[in-house]
Amino acid sequence: MFYRLIFCFFFICSISQAQTIIPLPNSYKPDNGFFKIPESITISGIEKEFTKLIPAFSTSVQKLSSLRITETTKNGTIRLIRNPKITGREAYRLKVNPQQITVEAGFPDGCFYGLQSLTQLIHGAKTGQIVCCEMVDQPRFEWRGMMLDESRHFFGMEEVKKILNLMSLHKLNKFHWHLTDSPGWRIEIKQYPLLTTLGAKGNYSNPEADAKFYTQNEIAEIVRYAADRFIEIIPEIDMPGHATAAAKAYPEFSGGGSKKFPDFTFNPGKEGTYQFLTNILKEVTTLFPSKFIHIGGDEVSYGNQQWVDFPEIQSLMKRENAKDLIGVEHYFLKRMADSIQKLGKTMIGWDEVVSAGLTTHPRVMWWRQDQPKMLDLALKSGYEVILCPRIPLYFDFVQAESHKAGRKWAGKFAPIESVYAFPSEEFTGGISISNPLIKGLQANLWTETMQTAENLEFMIFPRLSALAESGWTNQEVKSFPNFRDRMATMTDIYQKSAVHFFDFRNSEKESEITEL
């Protein structure tokens, strides 16, 4: 009995020491012994695609610890190995023994993710040694994303890079970039310079603010930066609604709006509108190698009331036998879906696009948690779906009952426990999440209530860690108490990365950031 207790104690300690990783690996086996971390260490890789990952890994480790890493052409203490038997693109095997650490993968993506796990192991080794172990790991979902809205408030390149760094450490692989909306147009389009000289002026808090936007050179730099971290950037150019900034620059394409939302839409009755938007998307496709373009397609009814006053829209309704303004909206979506397909891209839209009957098979982002029927219809229509319901995946909703800077939905908000529990049928109205058309999940951050980097980060972290584990780790392996314990290491990483975050583990000591 005594020896059995000693073994159990060693086993539990081994797991708690080695499993400091977020997201939690799907298979972890501790072994006898420890790898003692020296002051400096060598790393080697035979494959060129693997060795090019070494500089970023070395930099990341050295920012978080005093360990010095040197690349060698000989067998390093850390070895990166291509293993063709590991067939998953993002899969890896990480082995730690007393003399050596190996990261095996079939593809660079998997090797990169193995190195992210190793980074966290090294940082979490508070005693200076890592428990010998073997991890065999790959993600639960192919789409593990986050959306940032920079139309309402603009944060700039360095803040975006900071977020991308932490996304990559968490093995998140999609960055959905909301670059255009009513408050401001944030991407340079050379064919239409007024979009940035006029359309980029103002933000949600101050309509007279100086123009803020990304030049095409800056976009290219951020896209490369993300690609080096195996993150795909998906641009969103919002249409036919949320068009106020574009209409300010090019009013000839405005479809009007409502008293509350003036110039909210593009004009679906003008042929020039489709050429204007297609020309914009052509430039966008040269900047973003992603196969996806997001065109929004949501909340059009907020500002389509004036459509009936346009003779060209009346003609469109007669010609296309559109019975109402919804029919006009659907006609617009079909036209733009066809244009995107001709550009060689796949359209993404919010769940409103499901009812348009699109034959181009867009991907759909289901965001209206109060309308599970739209999720059901998307799946029955054969559309691939990304789950991003307001509750619990809108990070502009507060994290705690007492927080004020942020939103609630009928009293509901998005605590980290709910983010971690997602996805489950509790959040989907009973619709099965095992459907193969469900490709993954994404958190969305709308920025009406935040204009500083501190506010932004406070709303993202630590919920990003919970999101990452929900997207990567299989349901049967997940455990919130275990996650809570592992967050001690991640919290330390946040602090060393100069991240402003909500310390949910010590919430009674936490003062909310409220500056706007």
XYZ file of C-alpha atoms in Angstrom, residues 212-413:
202
model
C -6.729 55.719 -39.164
C -6.195 52.810 -41.535
C -3.727 50.177 -42.700
C -1.710 50.836 -45.836
C -1.345 47.942 -48.239
C 2.310 47.609 -47.194
C 1.254 47.325 -43.550
C -1.395 44.755 -44.461
C 1.241 42.711 -46.309
C 3.567 42.858 -43.301
C 0.875 41.672 -40.893
C -0.213 38.888 -43.272
C 3.407 37.649 -43.455
C 3.769 37.943 -39.688
C 0.655 35.842 -39.166
C 1.674 33.265 -41.785
C 4.997 32.758 -39.989
C 2.870 31.771 -36.989
C 0.541 29.539 -39.051
C -2.356 31.936 -38.700
C -4.587 32.611 -41.703
C -6.032 36.120 -41.879
C -9.572 36.373 -43.253
C -10.567 39.925 -44.242
C -14.114 41.196 -43.869
C -15.468 43.882 -46.205
C -18.980 44.491 -44.870
C -21.925 44.683 -47.311
C -24.681 45.501 -48.179
C -25.200 47.011 -44.704
C -22.709 48.672 -42.339
C -21.642 50.783 -45.331
C -21.711 54.294 -43.839
C -17.952 54.909 -44.016
C -17.831 53.863 -47.664
C -20.910 55.983 -48.453
C -19.223 59.001 -46.877
C -16.402 58.589 -49.388
C -18.459 57.544 -52.430
C -22.070 58.678 -51.857
C -23.079 57.686 -55.390
C -23.169 54.052 -54.222
C -25.226 54.709 -51.073
C -28.552 52.955 -50.675
C -29.614 55.269 -47.883
C -30.490 54.270 -44.375
C -32.749 55.130 -41.491
C -32.936 57.990 -38.994
C -30.777 56.062 -36.534
C -28.479 54.564 -39.187
C -28.061 57.080 -42.059
C -26.400 55.913 -45.289
C -26.222 52.436 -43.786
C -26.414 50.419 -47.019
C -25.030 50.156 -50.502
C -27.465 50.522 -53.400
C -28.324 47.065 -54.812
C -30.146 48.602 -57.777
C -27.106 50.244 -59.380
C -24.847 48.201 -61.628
C -22.054 50.539 -60.601
C -22.347 49.301 -57.024
C -21.393 45.769 -58.018
C -18.440 46.965 -60.083
C -17.301 49.225 -57.229
C -17.415 46.408 -54.698
C -15.891 43.830 -57.032
C -12.993 46.181 -57.778
C -12.431 46.563 -54.035
C -12.473 42.795 -53.541
C -9.986 42.336 -56.383
C -7.477 44.466 -54.486
C -8.308 42.663 -51.262
C -7.551 39.286 -52.867
C -4.066 40.489 -53.831
C -3.363 41.323 -50.187
C -4.775 38.253 -48.462
C -3.797 34.763 -49.656
C -6.644 33.215 -47.663
C -9.164 31.337 -49.762
C -11.922 33.098 -47.806
C -13.447 36.577 -48.008
C -16.050 37.587 -45.443
C -18.707 40.014 -46.717
C -20.860 40.360 -43.606
C -24.425 40.292 -44.910
C -25.938 40.990 -41.485
C -28.409 43.475 -40.020
C -29.373 44.974 -43.386
C -32.848 45.849 -42.099
C -31.295 48.496 -39.838
C -30.995 50.795 -42.826
C -32.716 49.526 -45.988
C -35.923 51.541 -45.553
C -35.012 54.010 -48.306
C -34.494 51.322 -50.918
C -38.154 51.595 -51.956
C -37.524 55.233 -52.936
C -34.923 54.387 -55.585
C -36.339 53.882 -59.122
C -33.501 51.485 -59.966
C -34.410 49.262 -57.009
C -38.065 49.336 -58.009
C -36.974 48.200 -61.482
C -34.833 45.464 -59.945
C -37.776 44.180 -57.915
C -39.965 43.968 -61.006
C -37.251 42.404 -63.139
C -36.213 39.806 -60.571
C -39.708 39.238 -59.173
C -38.521 40.265 -55.717
C -41.579 40.526 -53.508
C -39.991 42.598 -50.757
C -36.738 44.179 -49.587
C -35.503 40.837 -48.275
C -35.679 39.646 -51.866
C -33.543 42.618 -52.942
C -31.028 41.779 -50.229
C -30.856 38.179 -51.396
C -30.349 39.290 -54.990
C -27.393 41.418 -53.850
C -25.863 38.517 -51.913
C -26.164 36.181 -54.913
C -24.473 38.717 -57.187
C -21.573 39.244 -54.785
C -21.253 35.514 -54.044
C -20.850 34.943 -57.790
C -18.208 37.682 -57.993
C -16.259 36.161 -55.109
C -16.415 32.731 -56.710
C -15.030 34.180 -59.971
C -12.166 35.654 -57.942
C -11.320 32.132 -56.839
C -12.397 32.657 -53.236
C -15.013 31.198 -50.899
C -17.505 33.610 -49.392
C -18.164 33.740 -45.670
C -21.209 35.488 -44.251
C -23.011 35.900 -40.956
C -25.958 33.572 -40.483
C -28.412 35.966 -42.178
C -27.045 34.790 -45.541
C -28.439 31.283 -44.982
C -31.939 32.271 -46.069
C -30.661 33.731 -49.380
C -30.518 30.286 -50.979
C -26.952 30.709 -52.228
C -25.701 27.963 -54.538
C -22.027 28.923 -54.178
C -21.964 27.151 -50.776
C -20.516 29.846 -48.547
C -19.224 29.214 -45.077
C -21.596 30.541 -42.465
C -20.809 32.060 -39.090
C -23.664 31.337 -36.712
C -23.759 34.250 -34.270
C -27.391 34.635 -33.170
C -27.585 32.233 -30.254
C -31.282 33.065 -29.884
C -31.913 31.671 -33.371
C -30.733 28.040 -33.439
C -33.078 27.588 -36.405
C -30.499 29.423 -38.534
C -27.815 26.969 -37.470
C -30.152 24.098 -38.268
C -31.035 25.577 -41.678
C -27.370 26.156 -42.546
C -26.503 22.534 -41.782
C -29.525 21.193 -43.641
C -28.547 23.377 -46.617
C -25.130 21.728 -46.683
C -23.214 24.836 -45.629
C -20.040 24.539 -43.588
C -20.471 26.394 -40.297
C -18.267 28.225 -37.809
C -19.832 28.517 -34.355
C -19.517 31.991 -32.814
C -22.725 32.665 -30.846
C -22.963 35.902 -28.842
C -23.356 33.827 -25.708
C -20.672 32.818 -24.859
C -18.244 33.777 -27.664
C -18.673 37.549 -27.993
C -15.768 38.905 -26.006
C -17.289 42.387 -25.852
C -19.733 40.881 -23.345
C -18.516 41.274 -19.778
C -16.725 38.451 -17.987
C -18.189 39.021 -14.543
C -21.525 40.222 -13.174
C -19.905 43.260 -11.531
C -18.106 44.487 -14.674
C -19.502 47.593 -16.343
C -17.357 48.175 -19.448
C -19.011 45.801 -21.863
C -22.355 44.371 -22.845
C -24.916 41.908 -21.532
C -27.697 40.078 -23.357
C -30.898 40.051 -21.315
C -28.710 39.902 -18.225
C -26.469 37.191 -19.658
C -22.753 37.612 -20.228
